[in-house]
Amino acid sequence: MNRVIFLLLAICTVNGDLLSQPAKSRYKERTFQLSFFPGIGTNGLESGFYFNRFSLNIFGGMSAGSHHFELGGISNINTNSSTGIQIAGLANVIGSQTYFNLTDGEELSIVNEGFSCNLKGIQLSGLLNFVRNNVEGIQLTGGFNFNNGYVHGFQLAGLGNMGGKQVFGVQMAGLYNIAIRGMTGSQASLLFNYTYGELSGLQLGLINRAVQMEGKNSSPPGPDRGFQLGLVNVSSEMDGTQFGLINIARKVHGTQIGLINIFKPGPYQGSSVPTYGTQVGPLNFGSSGVHTRLFTDELFTAVLERTTGNCQNCTYTPSQMPFTGRFKVVNQNALIFAYNPFEGYRNQVKWGLGYGFMKVFYNKHSMIGADTLNARWFLSAGIRTMYLNRTKNFDPRLSLLHKIHAEIGLRRKKKGPHLFVGLSFNAYFHEGQDLNIGQEVFKTSEESLNVQYWPGYSFGLHF
């Protein structure tokens, strides 16, 4: 991409070697200038020494900068800064040949004085907007917006945007957005969004990448939040929200919602942040606090539930109990399989598949790892969604069960399973015959859709 940019700069400055860079004191002001090519116009060969209020470049033109308005059939080139509106058929360039004909010492001198080539205004071009340093304003192009400094404003590109430092504002592009040192605002593209620094705001694209995402558990904490929405979301340290098909993070203090969540499980040694994230989704890699449940309820003889997730407030101690609070909190995602082995048993429901999310609260007795009273009992609560099938073969008709449930469990030995009992409230959305639920509360019907509501129960073993 850099080669393309520099090639465009070379084309736009084909006659630039005729010009020279004078001292700052020799810059001049003009109200209006007209040029055909760089060096061929009303400002002559010294056009690079003039700041113009208004410029008209039939094919291309060069100036020190534009104060109000500049229009170029092919290109507009400024050696210094621009504070107005630039419109070009091909490219707008700010900072081209800035140090031409200067010695290394002279270049170093003006750099140390804080000299920079900036845009404060608007750029509109067919292919390229380039600013050597900072942008405060708007860049619109069918191709690329590119700058080496900060961006305060809005970048819209048909192909890609790149901010060399921190971007404060909005980047929108057909292919990609890049904010090297950080992003405070929003990035939206069809392919990927990237920042090597912190994300405070939104990334929306197929692939999103941020080194760090801000959130309430960041150090120091602040009001900013980071959010990634895409097919694949990646972050090294994530204290925001990832929502996508695949979410990847090394350290998670926020929330991952997706089909596949990949993360490093907490607790983290030496971390002062007491929260280790929440995963919501059926497949979680890096899980801690995994459990298996085998139980029966009012619909099925046998229900098997296998969970993955993460401990929310564990510590790097032998007991993993939190320093504060009465419970160790585990966020769990359950894959559920239910089966009735007997024909005609329990309302003609043969088997079921589902997913659920729950929180499990294990009691804390002390911080001692060998304390057998730690996690002696638990409370849990969550939701489940299941597809119910009344025959051995798959039935394509609507048959969805939604369940809100809560349980209490107790175990006699430290490493033994918990025996638990639970209550639930059920809503069954289906086509066709109702289930024969003796404790049914009420039901509703609308055309072919039927809904039954009833209280339920469960009891079994929690491993």
C-alpha positions as semicolon CSV with decimal commas, in nm:
position;residue;x (nm);y (nm);z (nm)
1;M;0,000;0,000;0,000
2;N;0,290;0,241;0,078
3;R;0,432;0,183;-0,270
4;V;0,098;0,281;-0,425
5;I;0,085;0,598;-0,218
6;F;0,438;0,706;-0,302
7;L;0,378;0,628;-0,673
8;L;0,074;0,856;-0,667
9;L;0,277;1,126;-0,496
10;A;0,544;1,099;-0,766
11;I;0,283;1,133;-1,042
12;C;0,119;1,430;-0,873
13;T;0,457;1,611;-0,830
14;V;0,602;1,541;-1,176
15;N;0,734;1,897;-1,208
16;G;0,810;1,948;-0,840
17;D;1,190;1,930;-0,890
18;L;1,173;2,278;-1,050
19;L;1,070;2,424;-0,721
20;S;1,272;2,503;-0,413
21;Q;1,187;2,525;-0,045
22;P;1,256;2,872;0,096
23;A;1,278;2,982;0,456
24;K;0,955;3,041;0,642
25;S;0,998;3,415;0,621
26;R;0,974;3,403;0,243
27;Y;0,622;3,252;0,236
28;K;0,380;3,485;0,060
29;E;0,005;3,529;0,058
30;R;-0,219;3,544;-0,248
31;T;-0,594;3,583;-0,274
32;F;-0,625;3,376;-0,593
33;Q;-0,402;3,159;-0,813
34;L;-0,459;2,970;-1,137
35;S;-0,233;2,691;-1,260
36;F;-0,225;2,423;-1,527
37;F;0,054;2,208;-1,378
38;P;0,285;2,256;-1,078
39;G;0,507;2,550;-1,164
40;I;0,296;2,661;-1,462
41;G;0,051;2,918;-1,336
42;T;0,002;3,268;-1,199
43;N;0,250;3,207;-0,914
44;G;0,517;3,074;-1,151
45;L;0,801;2,847;-1,047
46;E;0,775;2,969;-0,688
47;S;0,415;2,854;-0,645
48;G;0,528;2,631;-0,358
49;F;0,609;2,945;-0,159
50;Y;0,253;3,086;-0,164
51;F;-0,044;3,044;0,064
52;N;-0,357;3,105;-0,141
53;R;-0,706;3,186;-0,026
54;F;-0,855;3,041;-0,345
55;S;-0,686;2,810;-0,598
56;L;-0,794;2,665;-0,931
57;N;-0,568;2,394;-1,074
58;I;-0,680;2,289;-1,421
59;F;-0,478;1,968;-1,410
60;G;-0,259;1,997;-1,102
61;G;-0,109;2,263;-0,881
62;M;0,136;2,316;-0,597
63;S;0,126;2,570;-0,318
64;A;0,241;2,615;0,038
65;G;-0,118;2,579;0,148
66;S;-0,479;2,678;0,095
67;H;-0,676;2,893;0,337
68;H;-1,029;2,862;0,195
69;F;-1,084;2,662;-0,124
70;E;-0,876;2,463;-0,372
71;L;-1,002;2,276;-0,679
72;G;-0,787;2,049;-0,897
73;G;-0,878;1,851;-1,205
74;I;-0,617;1,587;-1,115
75;S;-0,434;1,688;-0,799
76;N;-0,381;1,950;-0,530
77;I;-0,040;1,953;-0,362
78;N;0,054;2,156;-0,052
79;T;0,406;2,166;0,088
80;N;0,284;2,305;0,420
81;S;-0,067;2,297;0,571
82;S;-0,423;2,357;0,455
83;T;-0,712;2,514;0,645
84;G;-0,984;2,503;0,384
85;I;-1,158;2,276;0,136
86;Q;-0,965;2,068;-0,118
87;I;-1,140;1,893;-0,407
88;A;-0,942;1,688;-0,661
89;G;-1,024;1,440;-0,933
90;L;-0,739;1,213;-0,829
91;A;-0,546;1,317;-0,519
92;N;-0,508;1,577;-0,245
93;V;-0,162;1,581;-0,089
94;I;-0,051;1,786;0,212
95;G;0,317;1,763;0,304
96;S;0,471;1,674;-0,034
97;Q;0,831;1,798;-0,085
98;T;0,819;1,969;0,253
99;Y;1,194;1,934;0,308
100;F;1,303;1,963;-0,056
101;N;1,636;2,148;-0,100
102;L;1,693;2,163;0,277
103;T;2,008;2,032;0,440
104;D;1,978;1,771;0,715
105;G;2,052;2,039;0,971
106;E;1,784;2,272;0,837
107;E;1,529;1,988;0,831
108;L;1,613;1,890;1,188
109;S;1,588;2,252;1,298
110;I;1,233;2,307;1,172
111;V;1,121;1,966;1,301
112;N;1,251;2,054;1,648
113;E;1,056;2,378;1,628
114;G;0,737;2,172;1,598
115;F;0,679;2,222;1,226
116;S;0,415;1,988;1,081
117;C;0,195;1,961;0,773
118;N;-0,168;1,943;0,883
119;L;-0,522;1,958;0,751
120;K;-0,788;2,165;0,922
121;G;-1,080;2,138;0,687
122;I;-1,217;1,904;0,421
123;Q;-1,055;1,686;0,154
124;L;-1,255;1,528;-0,129
125;S;-1,083;1,318;-0,397
126;G;-1,136;1,035;-0,642
127;L;-0,849;0,815;-0,522
128;L;-0,623;0,953;-0,248
129;N;-0,616;1,200;0,039
130;F;-0,273;1,220;0,203
131;V;-0,166;1,432;0,502
132;R;0,189;1,408;0,630
133;N;0,091;1,482;0,989
134;N;-0,245;1,557;1,157
135;V;-0,604;1,582;1,040
136;E;-0,877;1,791;1,200
137;G;-1,181;1,768;0,980
138;I;-1,319;1,541;0,709
139;Q;-1,154;1,323;0,446
140;L;-1,372;1,170;0,170
141;T;-1,234;0,958;-0,113
142;G;-1,316;0,671;-0,343
143;G;-0,980;0,510;-0,264
144;F;-0,757;0,576;0,038
145;N;-0,728;0,826;0,323
146;F;-0,380;0,823;0,471
147;N;-0,202;1,028;0,735
148;N;0,093;0,983;0,971
149;G;-0,042;1,172;1,270
150;Y;-0,358;1,218;1,472
151;V;-0,709;1,225;1,331
152;H;-0,981;1,437;1,490
153;G;-1,284;1,399;1,271
154;F;-1,428;1,175;1,001
155;Q;-1,268;0,953;0,735
156;L;-1,477;0,789;0,462
157;A;-1,303;0,580;0,194
158;G;-1,412;0,342;-0,075
159;L;-1,114;0,118;0,003
160;G;-0,926;0,206;0,320
161;N;-0,842;0,455;0,597
162;M;-0,520;0,476;0,795
163;G;-0,438;0,700;1,092
164;G;-0,073;0,687;1,192
165;K;-0,143;0,777;1,555
166;Q;-0,458;0,808;1,767
167;V;-0,791;0,848;1,588
168;F;-1,066;1,047;1,760
169;G;-1,379;1,020;1,553
170;V;-1,516;0,790;1,283
171;Q;-1,352;0,575;1,017
172;M;-1,569;0,411;0,750
173;A;-1,433;0,215;0,453
174;G;-1,517;-0,053;0,201
175;L;-1,221;-0,274;0,296
176;Y;-1,029;-0,168;0,606
177;N;-0,970;0,089;0,880
178;I;-0,642;0,126;1,071
179;A;-0,569;0,343;1,376
180;I;-0,212;0,264;1,476
181;R;-0,189;0,401;1,832
182;G;-0,552;0,381;1,937
183;M;-0,914;0,435;1,844
184;T;-1,160;0,659;2,031
185;G;-1,478;0,650;1,830
186;S;-1,602;0,407;1,564
187;Q;-1,454;0,196;1,286
188;A;-1,683;0,031;1,029
189;S;-1,571;-0,168;0,723
190;L;-1,664;-0,472;0,516
191;L;-1,335;-0,653;0,582
192;F;-1,130;-0,558;0,887
193;N;-1,071;-0,292;1,152
194;Y;-0,745;-0,267;1,341
195;T;-0,578;-0,069;1,616
196;Y;-0,249;-0,150;1,783
197;G;-0,350;0,052;2,089
198;E;-0,665;0,098;2,296
199;L;-1,019;0,078;2,165
200;S;-1,272;0,311;2,326
201;G;-1,576;0,281;2,106
202;L;-1,699;0,047;1,832
203;Q;-1,538;-0,178;1,573
204;L;-1,783;-0,316;1,315
205;G;-1,653;-0,550;1,043
206;L;-1,586;-0,909;0,944
207;I;-1,258;-0,909;1,140
208;N;-1,189;-0,672;1,430
209;R;-0,857;-0,644;1,613
210;A;-0,762;-0,430;1,913
211;V;-0,473;-0,473;2,154
212;Q;-0,671;-0,340;2,451
213;M;-1,040;-0,266;2,499
214;E;-1,152;-0,015;2,760
215;G;-1,416;-0,086;3,026
216;K;-1,525;-0,043;3,384
217;N;-1,254;-0,282;3,512
218;S;-0,968;-0,116;3,322
219;S;-0,677;0,024;3,515
220;P;-0,752;0,300;3,586
221;P;-1,128;0,252;3,538
222;G;-1,314;0,505;3,331
223;P;-1,645;0,572;3,157
224;D;-1,524;0,459;2,813
225;R;-1,625;0,121;2,673
226;G;-1,493;-0,093;2,388
227;F;-1,727;-0,297;2,167
228;Q;-1,645;-0,534;1,879
229;L;-1,915;-0,666;1,647
230;G;-1,804;-0,899;1,369
231;L;-1,742;-1,248;1,240
232;V;-1,407;-1,272;1,423
233;N;-1,312;-1,042;1,712
234;V;-0,962;-1,038;1,862
235;S;-0,818;-0,851;2,159
236;S;-0,514;-0,911;2,380
237;E;-0,671;-0,760;2,692
238;M;-1,046;-0,718;2,674
239;D;-1,254;-0,522;2,922
240;G;-1,540;-0,444;2,688
241;T;-1,778;-0,659;2,484
242;Q;-1,711;-0,893;2,193
243;F;-2,012;-1,009;1,992
244;G;-1,946;-1,241;1,699
245;L;-1,914;-1,591;1,562
246;I;-1,561;-1,631;1,705
247;N;-1,425;-1,419;1,991
248;I;-1,060;-1,439;2,095
249;A;-0,896;-1,266;2,390
250;R;-0,593;-1,337;2,605
251;K;-0,712;-1,167;2,923
252;V;-1,085;-1,113;2,963
253;H;-1,239;-0,871;3,210
254;G;-1,546;-0,805;2,997
255;T;-1,805;-1,011;2,806
256;Q;-1,770;-1,245;2,510
257;I;-2,090;-1,345;2,326
258;G;-2,054;-1,586;2,036
259;L;-2,062;-1,938;1,901
260;I;-1,695;-1,991;1,993
261;N;-1,519;-1,800;2,270
262;I;-1,144;-1,848;2,316
263;F;-0,975;-1,695;2,618
264;K;-0,718;-1,740;2,890
265;P;-0,901;-1,847;3,205
266;G;-0,879;-1,641;3,523
267;P;-0,746;-1,590;3,774
268;Y;-0,433;-1,410;3,654
269;Q;-0,134;-1,409;3,883
270;G;-0,056;-1,064;4,015
271;S;-0,369;-0,905;3,873
272;S;-0,534;-0,641;4,090
273;V;-0,858;-0,656;3,889
274;P;-1,108;-0,884;4,067
275;T;-1,327;-0,960;3,763
276;Y;-1,232;-1,221;3,505
277;G;-1,498;-1,192;3,242
278;T;-1,816;-1,359;3,124
279;Q;-1,855;-1,591;2,826
280;V;-2,196;-1,649;2,665
281;G;-2,205;-1,918;2,397
282;P;-2,207;-2,294;2,350
283;L;-1,831;-2,350;2,288
284;N;-1,578;-2,196;2,526
285;F;-1,207;-2,276;2,517
286;G;-1,007;-2,185;2,826
287;S;-1,286;-2,268;3,067
288;S;-1,262;-2,295;3,444
289;G;-1,532;-2,411;3,681
290;V;-1,670;-2,667;3,435
291;H;-1,941;-2,896;3,566
292;T;-2,168;-3,183;3,461
293;R;-2,528;-3,232;3,572
294;L;-2,736;-3,547;3,550
295;F;-3,096;-3,502;3,658
296;T;-3,463;-3,569;3,593
297;D;-3,751;-3,324;3,554
298;E;-4,125;-3,319;3,477
299;L;-4,066;-3,390;3,105
300;F;-3,765;-3,624;3,082
301;T;-3,637;-3,926;3,267
302;A;-3,274;-3,832;3,202
303;V;-3,120;-3,492;3,127
304;L;-2,743;-3,454;3,075
305;E;-2,595;-3,107;3,098
306;R;-2,229;-3,025;3,027
307;T;-2,108;-2,672;3,088
308;T;-1,812;-2,448;3,003
309;G;-1,740;-2,096;3,121
310;N;-1,527;-1,892;3,354
311;C;-1,494;-1,798;3,718
312;Q;-1,598;-1,436;3,758
313;N;-1,421;-1,344;4,082
314;C;-1,166;-1,618;4,159
315;T;-0,826;-1,530;4,307
316;Y;-0,482;-1,679;4,256
317;T;-0,494;-1,869;4,585
318;P;-0,522;-2,245;4,661
319;S;-0,892;-2,207;4,742
320;Q;-0,956;-1,964;4,451
321;M;-1,209;-1,798;4,679
322;P;-1,258;-1,421;4,638
323;F;-1,099;-1,185;4,888
324;T;-1,429;-1,004;4,929
325;G;-1,786;-1,127;4,913
326;R;-1,961;-1,443;5,033
327;F;-1,963;-1,644;4,710
328;K;-1,737;-1,767;4,434
329;V;-1,931;-1,684;4,117
330;V;-1,902;-1,905;3,808
331;N;-2,062;-1,817;3,474
332;Q;-2,162;-2,133;3,289
333;N;-2,286;-2,221;2,939
334;A;-2,467;-2,554;2,915
335;L;-2,510;-2,794;2,625
336;I;-2,815;-3,008;2,706
337;F;-2,933;-3,348;2,589
338;A;-3,256;-3,497;2,729
339;Y;-3,405;-3,841;2,662
340;N;-3,702;-4,058;2,753
341;P;-3,613;-4,427;2,709
342;F;-3,970;-4,554;2,746
343;E;-4,228;-4,542;2,467
344;G;-4,538;-4,336;2,550
345;Y;-4,378;-4,200;2,866
346;R;-4,402;-3,841;2,986
347;N;-4,622;-3,670;2,731
348;Q;-4,479;-3,841;2,422
349;V;-4,161;-3,627;2,429
350;K;-3,882;-3,854;2,311
351;W;-3,571;-3,639;2,314
352;G;-3,452;-3,280;2,336
353;L;-3,147;-3,068;2,260
354;G;-3,072;-2,726;2,399
355;Y;-2,847;-2,453;2,533
356;G;-2,854;-2,264;2,860
357;F;-2,670;-1,995;3,052
358;M;-2,654;-1,979;3,431
359;K;-2,464;-1,836;3,724
360;V;-2,351;-2,068;4,002
361;F;-2,278;-1,920;4,347
362;Y;-2,057;-2,144;4,565
363;N;-2,042;-2,054;4,934
364;K;-1,719;-1,914;5,075
365;H;-1,618;-2,025;5,425
366;S;-1,254;-1,912;5,431
367;M;-0,951;-1,844;5,208
368;I;-0,789;-2,172;5,315
369;G;-0,753;-2,421;5,031
370;A;-0,802;-2,727;5,254
371;D;-1,122;-2,593;5,411
372;T;-1,386;-2,860;5,340
373;L;-1,665;-2,612;5,410
374;N;-1,575;-2,408;5,102
375;A;-1,820;-2,475;4,816
376;R;-2,015;-2,706;5,046
377;W;-2,338;-2,572;4,899
378;F;-2,438;-2,365;4,600
379;L;-2,719;-2,160;4,452
380;S;-2,771;-2,136;4,077
381;A;-3,007;-1,960;3,840
382;G;-3,036;-1,925;3,464
383;I;-3,230;-1,983;3,144
384;R;-3,253;-2,276;2,904
385;T;-3,385;-2,309;2,549
386;M;-3,456;-2,656;2,413
387;Y;-3,593;-2,816;2,100
388;L;-3,833;-3,100;2,191
389;N;-3,897;-3,393;1,957
390;R;-4,188;-3,634;2,012
391;T;-4,058;-3,920;1,796
392;K;-3,721;-4,081;1,728
393;N;-3,706;-3,909;1,388
394;F;-3,662;-3,535;1,348
395;D;-3,988;-3,338;1,343
396;P;-3,947;-3,001;1,161
397;R;-4,251;-2,841;1,325
398;L;-4,203;-2,564;1,581
399;S;-4,136;-2,717;1,923
400;L;-3,934;-2,486;2,151
401;L;-3,923;-2,489;2,529
402;H;-3,796;-2,184;2,721
403;K;-3,721;-2,233;3,088
404;I;-3,627;-2,001;3,376
405;H;-3,480;-2,209;3,657
406;A;-3,314;-2,192;4,000
407;E;-3,148;-2,465;4,211
408;I;-2,992;-2,527;4,549
409;G;-2,733;-2,800;4,604
410;L;-2,546;-2,959;4,895
411;R;-2,267;-3,215;4,922
412;R;-2,139;-3,422;5,213
413;K;-1,776;-3,459;5,105
414;K;-1,533;-3,202;4,971
415;K;-1,476;-3,379;4,639
416;G;-1,812;-3,549;4,606
417;P;-2,102;-3,438;4,386
418;H;-2,372;-3,201;4,500
419;L;-2,725;-3,328;4,534
420;F;-2,958;-3,055;4,412
421;V;-3,324;-2,971;4,367
422;G;-3,470;-2,698;4,153
423;L;-3,782;-2,514;4,044
424;S;-3,860;-2,367;3,703
425;F;-4,114;-2,174;3,501
426;N;-4,171;-2,310;3,149
427;A;-4,307;-2,164;2,824
428;Y;-4,357;-2,413;2,538
429;F;-4,409;-2,271;2,185
430;H;-4,532;-2,535;1,942
431;E;-4,745;-2,637;1,648
432;G;-4,985;-2,926;1,683
433;Q;-5,102;-3,113;1,994
434;D;-5,044;-2,973;2,344
435;L;-4,836;-3,155;2,600
436;N;-5,043;-3,322;2,868
437;I;-4,908;-3,122;3,162
438;G;-5,111;-3,184;3,477
439;Q;-4,976;-2,872;3,651
440;E;-5,035;-2,643;3,353
441;V;-5,100;-2,281;3,454
442;F;-5,259;-2,154;3,132
443;K;-5,218;-2,164;2,756
444;T;-5,274;-1,937;2,456
445;S;-5,334;-2,006;2,087
446;E;-5,312;-1,792;1,774
447;E;-5,372;-1,961;1,438
448;S;-5,124;-2,254;1,430
449;L;-4,909;-2,131;1,719
450;N;-4,982;-2,267;2,066
451;V;-4,813;-2,168;2,391
452;Q;-4,831;-2,359;2,720
453;Y;-4,706;-2,227;3,056
454;W;-4,645;-2,436;3,367
455;P;-4,422;-2,466;3,678
456;G;-4,163;-2,742;3,679
457;Y;-3,912;-2,919;3,896
458;S;-3,578;-3,097;3,875
459;F;-3,351;-3,301;4,100
460;G;-3,025;-3,482;4,043
461;L;-2,646;-3,468;4,077
462;H;-2,414;-3,174;4,012
463;F;-2,053;-3,284;3,953
